[in-house]
Amino acid sequence: MTLSVEIGDLTRVEADAIVNAANSMLLGGGGVDGAIHAAAGPRLLEACRRLRNTTHRDGLDVGDAVATPAFDLPASWVIHTVGPNLHRGQDDPARLASCFARSLDVAAELDVRSIAFPAVSAGAYGWPVTDVARIAVMTCRGWLAEHPEASPQDVRFVVLDERLRDVFDEALGAA
Ligand code: ADP
């Protein structure tokens, strides 16, 4: 199993699943969420609306994850998770860790082998990327060690530029 970082656009990544840094409403937004909805096409919003009308009437909790098909994206699945918003005082690292662990739980249920994460909460939600990278790497590493037989074997962090890549690289290199 591998854990890696690469520079790229999540909407172009050829992984079985990509993770969306969504908001609790699940009805699209800015940042990577907007980019994913734009690239996946209107059926993604319809699928999210269906979730809101059925299993997720109150939206998705911070730290939880849920999947939809990826429609026009190269990936098969979008796993939507909601990161904590530091600007709203949501500063609990366990909540952010839960985004990564729950996304991997959902990926395992779908038998997904490769999964690509953005730097959840490191954009509009205001978390320092060094914290996001450290928590992401620690959580995914821990999850993979605890679930050696689970399907996700190729876990990638996809970031927009070299600065973010270096931060994740450092987190990956840390013991
Ligand atoms: P949040 O609201 O959880 O902070 P954002 O979408 O604002 O989510 O930002 C999360 C991270 O995703 C940021 O580091 C941002 O630079 C990055 N990002 C935005 N668009 C893309 C994309 N198309 N591919 C990969 N990463 C992206």
PDB file of C-alpha atoms and ligand atoms in Angstrom:
ATOM      1  CA  MET A   1       0.000   0.000   0.000  1.00  0.00           C
ATOM      2  CA  THR A   2       1.235   3.449  -0.830  1.00  0.00           C
ATOM      3  CA  LEU A   3       0.696   6.943   0.484  1.00  0.00           C
ATOM      4  CA  SER A   4       1.910   9.722  -1.813  1.00  0.00           C
ATOM      5  CA  VAL A   5       1.514  13.353  -2.793  1.00  0.00           C
ATOM      6  CA  GLU A   6       1.338  14.869  -6.254  1.00  0.00           C
ATOM      7  CA  ILE A   7       0.662  18.260  -7.806  1.00  0.00           C
ATOM      8  CA  GLY A   8      -2.500  18.259  -9.883  1.00  0.00           C
ATOM      9  CA  ASP A   9      -6.147  19.052 -10.341  1.00  0.00           C
ATOM     10  CA  LEU A  10      -8.324  16.618  -8.424  1.00  0.00           C
ATOM     11  CA  THR A  11     -11.000  16.757 -11.124  1.00  0.00           C
ATOM     12  CA  ARG A  12      -8.547  15.230 -13.608  1.00  0.00           C
ATOM     13  CA  VAL A  13      -7.152  12.507 -11.410  1.00  0.00           C
ATOM     14  CA  GLU A  14      -7.571   8.938 -12.573  1.00  0.00           C
ATOM     15  CA  ALA A  15      -8.336   7.300  -9.261  1.00  0.00           C
ATOM     16  CA  ASP A  16     -11.280   5.065  -8.377  1.00  0.00           C
ATOM     17  CA  ALA A  17     -12.492   7.722  -5.955  1.00  0.00           C
ATOM     18  CA  ILE A  18     -11.763  11.373  -5.318  1.00  0.00           C
ATOM     19  CA  VAL A  19     -12.666  13.065  -2.076  1.00  0.00           C
ATOM     20  CA  ASN A  20     -14.598  16.312  -2.096  1.00  0.00           C
ATOM     21  CA  ALA A  21     -14.032  18.940   0.597  1.00  0.00           C
ATOM     22  CA  ALA A  22     -17.757  19.650   0.677  1.00  0.00           C
ATOM     23  CA  ASN A  23     -19.897  21.619   3.101  1.00  0.00           C
ATOM     24  CA  SER A  24     -22.663  20.253   5.312  1.00  0.00           C
ATOM     25  CA  MET A  25     -25.380  21.278   2.850  1.00  0.00           C
ATOM     26  CA  LEU A  26     -23.883  18.989   0.165  1.00  0.00           C
ATOM     27  CA  LEU A  27     -25.200  21.248  -2.568  1.00  0.00           C
ATOM     28  CA  GLY A  28     -21.949  22.558  -3.985  1.00  0.00           C
ATOM     29  CA  GLY A  29     -19.811  25.527  -3.053  1.00  0.00           C
ATOM     30  CA  GLY A  30     -16.498  27.163  -3.852  1.00  0.00           C
ATOM     31  CA  GLY A  31     -12.967  25.819  -3.989  1.00  0.00           C
ATOM     32  CA  VAL A  32     -12.473  22.190  -4.827  1.00  0.00           C
ATOM     33  CA  ASP A  33     -16.202  21.548  -4.259  1.00  0.00           C
ATOM     34  CA  GLY A  34     -17.137  23.982  -7.045  1.00  0.00           C
ATOM     35  CA  ALA A  35     -14.489  22.542  -9.349  1.00  0.00           C
ATOM     36  CA  ILE A  36     -15.736  18.979  -8.773  1.00  0.00           C
ATOM     37  CA  HIS A  37     -19.374  19.910  -9.389  1.00  0.00           C
ATOM     38  CA  ALA A  38     -18.444  21.828 -12.545  1.00  0.00           C
ATOM     39  CA  ALA A  39     -16.403  18.940 -13.930  1.00  0.00           C
ATOM     40  CA  ALA A  40     -18.769  16.148 -12.874  1.00  0.00           C
ATOM     41  CA  GLY A  41     -21.788  17.801 -14.493  1.00  0.00           C
ATOM     42  CA  PRO A  42     -25.310  18.488 -13.201  1.00  0.00           C
ATOM     43  CA  ARG A  43     -26.018  14.853 -12.332  1.00  0.00           C
ATOM     44  CA  LEU A  44     -23.691  15.223  -9.336  1.00  0.00           C
ATOM     45  CA  LEU A  45     -25.877  17.956  -7.868  1.00  0.00           C
ATOM     46  CA  GLU A  46     -28.943  15.811  -8.531  1.00  0.00           C
ATOM     47  CA  ALA A  47     -27.308  12.910  -6.672  1.00  0.00           C
ATOM     48  CA  CYS A  48     -26.457  15.213  -3.769  1.00  0.00           C
ATOM     49  CA  ARG A  49     -30.037  16.508  -3.718  1.00  0.00           C
ATOM     50  CA  ARG A  50     -31.252  12.910  -3.549  1.00  0.00           C
ATOM     51  CA  LEU A  51     -29.071  12.355  -0.481  1.00  0.00           C
ATOM     52  CA  ARG A  52     -30.573  15.484   1.098  1.00  0.00           C
ATOM     53  CA  ASN A  53     -34.071  14.163   0.380  1.00  0.00           C
ATOM     54  CA  THR A  54     -33.400  10.679   1.753  1.00  0.00           C
ATOM     55  CA  THR A  55     -30.530   9.636   4.018  1.00  0.00           C
ATOM     56  CA  HIS A  56     -29.095  13.092   4.790  1.00  0.00           C
ATOM     57  CA  ARG A  57     -32.053  15.394   5.398  1.00  0.00           C
ATOM     58  CA  ASP A  58     -30.043  17.525   7.817  1.00  0.00           C
ATOM     59  CA  GLY A  59     -26.933  17.477   5.654  1.00  0.00           C
ATOM     60  CA  LEU A  60     -23.610  15.810   6.393  1.00  0.00           C
ATOM     61  CA  ASP A  61     -21.925  16.189   9.778  1.00  0.00           C
ATOM     62  CA  VAL A  62     -18.451  17.653  10.099  1.00  0.00           C
ATOM     63  CA  GLY A  63     -16.022  14.723  10.002  1.00  0.00           C
ATOM     64  CA  ASP A  64     -18.419  12.361   8.230  1.00  0.00           C
ATOM     65  CA  ALA A  65     -18.325  11.097   4.611  1.00  0.00           C
ATOM     66  CA  VAL A  66     -20.768   9.846   1.991  1.00  0.00           C
ATOM     67  CA  ALA A  67     -20.323   8.704  -1.618  1.00  0.00           C
ATOM     68  CA  THR A  68     -22.033   9.480  -4.907  1.00  0.00           C
ATOM     69  CA  PRO A  69     -21.119   8.411  -8.427  1.00  0.00           C
ATOM     70  CA  ALA A  70     -18.597  10.719 -10.136  1.00  0.00           C
ATOM     71  CA  PHE A  71     -20.565  11.067 -13.404  1.00  0.00           C
ATOM     72  CA  ASP A  72     -18.452  12.988 -15.962  1.00  0.00           C
ATOM     73  CA  LEU A  73     -15.219  12.788 -13.937  1.00  0.00           C
ATOM     74  CA  PRO A  74     -12.494  10.234 -14.729  1.00  0.00           C
ATOM     75  CA  ALA A  75     -13.002   8.799 -11.213  1.00  0.00           C
ATOM     76  CA  SER A  76     -15.867   6.392 -10.472  1.00  0.00           C
ATOM     77  CA  TRP A  77     -16.858   7.833  -7.128  1.00  0.00           C
ATOM     78  CA  VAL A  78     -16.883  11.133  -5.308  1.00  0.00           C
ATOM     79  CA  ILE A  79     -16.622  10.726  -1.558  1.00  0.00           C
ATOM     80  CA  HIS A  80     -17.936  13.907   0.035  1.00  0.00           C
ATOM     81  CA  THR A  81     -16.598  14.864   3.423  1.00  0.00           C
ATOM     82  CA  VAL A  82     -17.026  17.993   5.519  1.00  0.00           C
ATOM     83  CA  GLY A  83     -13.952  19.425   7.152  1.00  0.00           C
ATOM     84  CA  PRO A  84     -14.063  21.544  10.301  1.00  0.00           C
ATOM     85  CA  ASN A  85     -14.227  25.285   9.643  1.00  0.00           C
ATOM     86  CA  LEU A  86     -11.599  27.061  11.733  1.00  0.00           C
ATOM     87  CA  HIS A  87     -13.315  30.391  11.061  1.00  0.00           C
ATOM     88  CA  ARG A  88     -16.298  29.035  12.985  1.00  0.00           C
ATOM     89  CA  GLY A  89     -14.135  27.895  15.886  1.00  0.00           C
ATOM     90  CA  GLN A  90     -14.055  24.270  14.724  1.00  0.00           C
ATOM     91  CA  ASP A  91     -10.488  23.597  15.833  1.00  0.00           C
ATOM     92  CA  ASP A  92     -10.686  19.974  16.967  1.00  0.00           C
ATOM     93  CA  PRO A  93      -8.029  17.915  15.131  1.00  0.00           C
ATOM     94  CA  ALA A  94     -10.092  14.754  15.764  1.00  0.00           C
ATOM     95  CA  ARG A  95     -12.819  16.159  13.527  1.00  0.00           C
ATOM     96  CA  LEU A  96     -10.350  16.682  10.705  1.00  0.00           C
ATOM     97  CA  ALA A  97      -8.814  13.245  11.251  1.00  0.00           C
ATOM     98  CA  SER A  98     -12.309  11.786  11.050  1.00  0.00           C
ATOM     99  CA  CYS A  99     -12.729  13.226   7.513  1.00  0.00           C
ATOM    100  CA  PHE A 100      -9.852  11.085   6.305  1.00  0.00           C
ATOM    101  CA  ALA A 101     -10.764   7.968   8.300  1.00  0.00           C
ATOM    102  CA  ARG A 102     -14.465   8.074   7.364  1.00  0.00           C
ATOM    103  CA  SER A 103     -13.595   8.659   3.697  1.00  0.00           C
ATOM    104  CA  LEU A 104     -11.418   5.539   3.788  1.00  0.00           C
ATOM    105  CA  ASP A 105     -14.242   3.601   5.510  1.00  0.00           C
ATOM    106  CA  VAL A 106     -16.596   4.590   2.691  1.00  0.00           C
ATOM    107  CA  ALA A 107     -13.948   3.758   0.069  1.00  0.00           C
ATOM    108  CA  ALA A 108     -13.502   0.307   1.601  1.00  0.00           C
ATOM    109  CA  GLU A 109     -17.265  -0.311   1.502  1.00  0.00           C
ATOM    110  CA  LEU A 110     -17.174   0.521  -2.228  1.00  0.00           C
ATOM    111  CA  ASP A 111     -14.156  -1.722  -2.823  1.00  0.00           C
ATOM    112  CA  VAL A 112     -12.161   1.266  -4.062  1.00  0.00           C
ATOM    113  CA  ARG A 113      -8.445   0.612  -4.621  1.00  0.00           C
ATOM    114  CA  SER A 114      -7.158   4.116  -5.348  1.00  0.00           C
ATOM    115  CA  ILE A 115      -8.364   7.265  -3.623  1.00  0.00           C
ATOM    116  CA  ALA A 116      -7.234  10.872  -4.003  1.00  0.00           C
ATOM    117  CA  PHE A 117      -7.689  13.484  -1.281  1.00  0.00           C
ATOM    118  CA  PRO A 118      -7.453  17.271  -1.418  1.00  0.00           C
ATOM    119  CA  ALA A 119      -6.077  19.249   1.522  1.00  0.00           C
ATOM    120  CA  VAL A 120      -9.437  19.203   3.327  1.00  0.00           C
ATOM    121  CA  SER A 121     -10.069  22.378   5.395  1.00  0.00           C
ATOM    122  CA  ALA A 122      -6.850  24.038   4.163  1.00  0.00           C
ATOM    123  CA  GLY A 123      -8.699  26.480   1.883  1.00  0.00           C
ATOM    124  CA  ALA A 124     -11.798  28.486   2.776  1.00  0.00           C
ATOM    125  CA  TYR A 125     -12.067  26.658   6.117  1.00  0.00           C
ATOM    126  CA  GLY A 126      -8.790  28.186   7.221  1.00  0.00           C
ATOM    127  CA  TRP A 127      -6.713  25.367   8.709  1.00  0.00           C
ATOM    128  CA  PRO A 128      -2.926  25.750   8.364  1.00  0.00           C
ATOM    129  CA  VAL A 129      -1.798  23.343   5.687  1.00  0.00           C
ATOM    130  CA  THR A 130       1.002  21.997   7.901  1.00  0.00           C
ATOM    131  CA  ASP A 131      -1.642  20.808  10.389  1.00  0.00           C
ATOM    132  CA  VAL A 132      -3.827  19.382   7.613  1.00  0.00           C
ATOM    133  CA  ALA A 133      -0.888  17.488   6.087  1.00  0.00           C
ATOM    134  CA  ARG A 134       0.268  16.079   9.422  1.00  0.00           C
ATOM    135  CA  ILE A 135      -3.243  14.976  10.428  1.00  0.00           C
ATOM    136  CA  ALA A 136      -4.001  13.585   6.956  1.00  0.00           C
ATOM    137  CA  VAL A 137      -0.816  11.523   6.770  1.00  0.00           C
ATOM    138  CA  MET A 138      -1.048  10.276  10.356  1.00  0.00           C
ATOM    139  CA  THR A 139      -4.703   9.304   9.998  1.00  0.00           C
ATOM    140  CA  CYS A 140      -4.392   7.573   6.628  1.00  0.00           C
ATOM    141  CA  ARG A 141      -1.257   5.729   7.731  1.00  0.00           C
ATOM    142  CA  GLY A 142      -2.985   4.605  10.908  1.00  0.00           C
ATOM    143  CA  TRP A 143      -6.124   3.556   9.025  1.00  0.00           C
ATOM    144  CA  LEU A 144      -4.123   1.514   6.485  1.00  0.00           C
ATOM    145  CA  ALA A 145      -2.173  -0.196   9.277  1.00  0.00           C
ATOM    146  CA  GLU A 146      -5.408  -1.057  11.074  1.00  0.00           C
ATOM    147  CA  HIS A 147      -7.104  -2.350   7.904  1.00  0.00           C
ATOM    148  CA  PRO A 148      -4.412  -4.346   6.087  1.00  0.00           C
ATOM    149  CA  GLU A 149      -6.993  -6.368   4.123  1.00  0.00           C
ATOM    150  CA  ALA A 150      -9.138  -3.394   3.076  1.00  0.00           C
ATOM    151  CA  SER A 151      -9.372  -2.380  -0.585  1.00  0.00           C
ATOM    152  CA  PRO A 152      -7.801   1.112  -0.538  1.00  0.00           C
ATOM    153  CA  GLN A 153      -4.142   0.446  -1.289  1.00  0.00           C
ATOM    154  CA  ASP A 154      -3.175   3.576  -3.186  1.00  0.00           C
ATOM    155  CA  VAL A 155      -3.866   6.737  -1.188  1.00  0.00           C
ATOM    156  CA  ARG A 156      -2.858  10.006  -2.852  1.00  0.00           C
ATOM    157  CA  PHE A 157      -2.909  13.608  -1.776  1.00  0.00           C
ATOM    158  CA  VAL A 158      -3.455  15.871  -4.763  1.00  0.00           C
ATOM    159  CA  VAL A 159      -2.483  19.496  -4.227  1.00  0.00           C
ATOM    160  CA  LEU A 160      -2.389  22.562  -6.428  1.00  0.00           C
ATOM    161  CA  ASP A 161       1.187  23.761  -6.115  1.00  0.00           C
ATOM    162  CA  GLU A 162       4.752  22.993  -5.081  1.00  0.00           C
ATOM    163  CA  ARG A 163       4.448  24.696  -1.712  1.00  0.00           C
ATOM    164  CA  LEU A 164       1.612  22.393  -0.682  1.00  0.00           C
ATOM    165  CA  ARG A 165       3.416  19.400  -2.172  1.00  0.00           C
ATOM    166  CA  ASP A 166       6.489  20.169  -0.070  1.00  0.00           C
ATOM    167  CA  VAL A 167       4.395  20.428   3.087  1.00  0.00           C
ATOM    168  CA  PHE A 168       2.804  17.023   2.419  1.00  0.00           C
ATOM    169  CA  ASP A 169       6.187  15.569   1.457  1.00  0.00           C
ATOM    170  CA  GLU A 170       7.568  16.648   4.783  1.00  0.00           C
ATOM    171  CA  ALA A 171       4.615  15.120   6.625  1.00  0.00           C
ATOM    172  CA  LEU A 172       5.074  11.886   4.661  1.00  0.00           C
ATOM    173  CA  GLY A 173       8.766  11.824   5.556  1.00  0.00           C
ATOM    174  CA  ALA A 174       8.201  12.422   9.252  1.00  0.00           C
ATOM    175  CA  ALA A 175       8.449   9.315  11.427  1.00  0.00           C
TER     176      ALA A 175
HETATM  177  P1  ADP B   1     -12.212  23.777   2.540  1.00  0.00           P
HETATM  178  O1  ADP B   1     -13.487  24.580   2.507  1.00  0.00           O
HETATM  179  O2  ADP B   1     -12.383  22.399   3.147  1.00  0.00           O
HETATM  180  O3  ADP B   1     -11.061  24.543   3.128  1.00  0.00           O
HETATM  181  P2  ADP B   1     -11.338  24.367  -0.201  1.00  0.00           P
HETATM  182  O4  ADP B   1     -11.895  23.792  -1.446  1.00  0.00           O
HETATM  183  O5  ADP B   1     -11.531  25.821   0.042  1.00  0.00           O
HETATM  184  O6  ADP B   1     -11.906  23.452   0.987  1.00  0.00           O
HETATM  185  O7  ADP B   1      -9.794  24.076  -0.151  1.00  0.00           O
HETATM  186  C1  ADP B   1      -9.231  22.814   0.147  1.00  0.00           C
HETATM  187  C2  ADP B   1      -7.929  22.650  -0.616  1.00  0.00           C
HETATM  188  O8  ADP B   1      -8.226  22.235  -1.956  1.00  0.00           O
HETATM  189  C3  ADP B   1      -7.092  23.919  -0.736  1.00  0.00           C
HETATM  190  O9  ADP B   1      -5.725  23.594  -0.471  1.00  0.00           O
HETATM  191  C4  ADP B   1      -7.272  24.315  -2.205  1.00  0.00           C
HETATM  192  O10 ADP B   1      -6.125  24.983  -2.692  1.00  0.00           O
HETATM  193  C5  ADP B   1      -7.410  22.961  -2.852  1.00  0.00           C
HETATM  194  N1  ADP B   1      -8.038  22.897  -4.188  1.00  0.00           N
HETATM  195  C6  ADP B   1      -8.914  23.754  -4.764  1.00  0.00           C
HETATM  196  N2  ADP B   1      -9.254  23.320  -6.002  1.00  0.00           N
HETATM  197  C7  ADP B   1      -8.569  22.153  -6.213  1.00  0.00           C
HETATM  198  C8  ADP B   1      -8.469  21.225  -7.285  1.00  0.00           C
HETATM  199  N3  ADP B   1      -9.174  21.380  -8.420  1.00  0.00           N
HETATM  200  N4  ADP B   1      -7.653  20.143  -7.146  1.00  0.00           N
HETATM  201  C9  ADP B   1      -6.952  19.952  -6.000  1.00  0.00           C
HETATM  202  N5  ADP B   1      -7.003  20.796  -4.952  1.00  0.00           N
HETATM  203  C10 ADP B   1      -7.790  21.881  -5.048  1.00  0.00           C
END
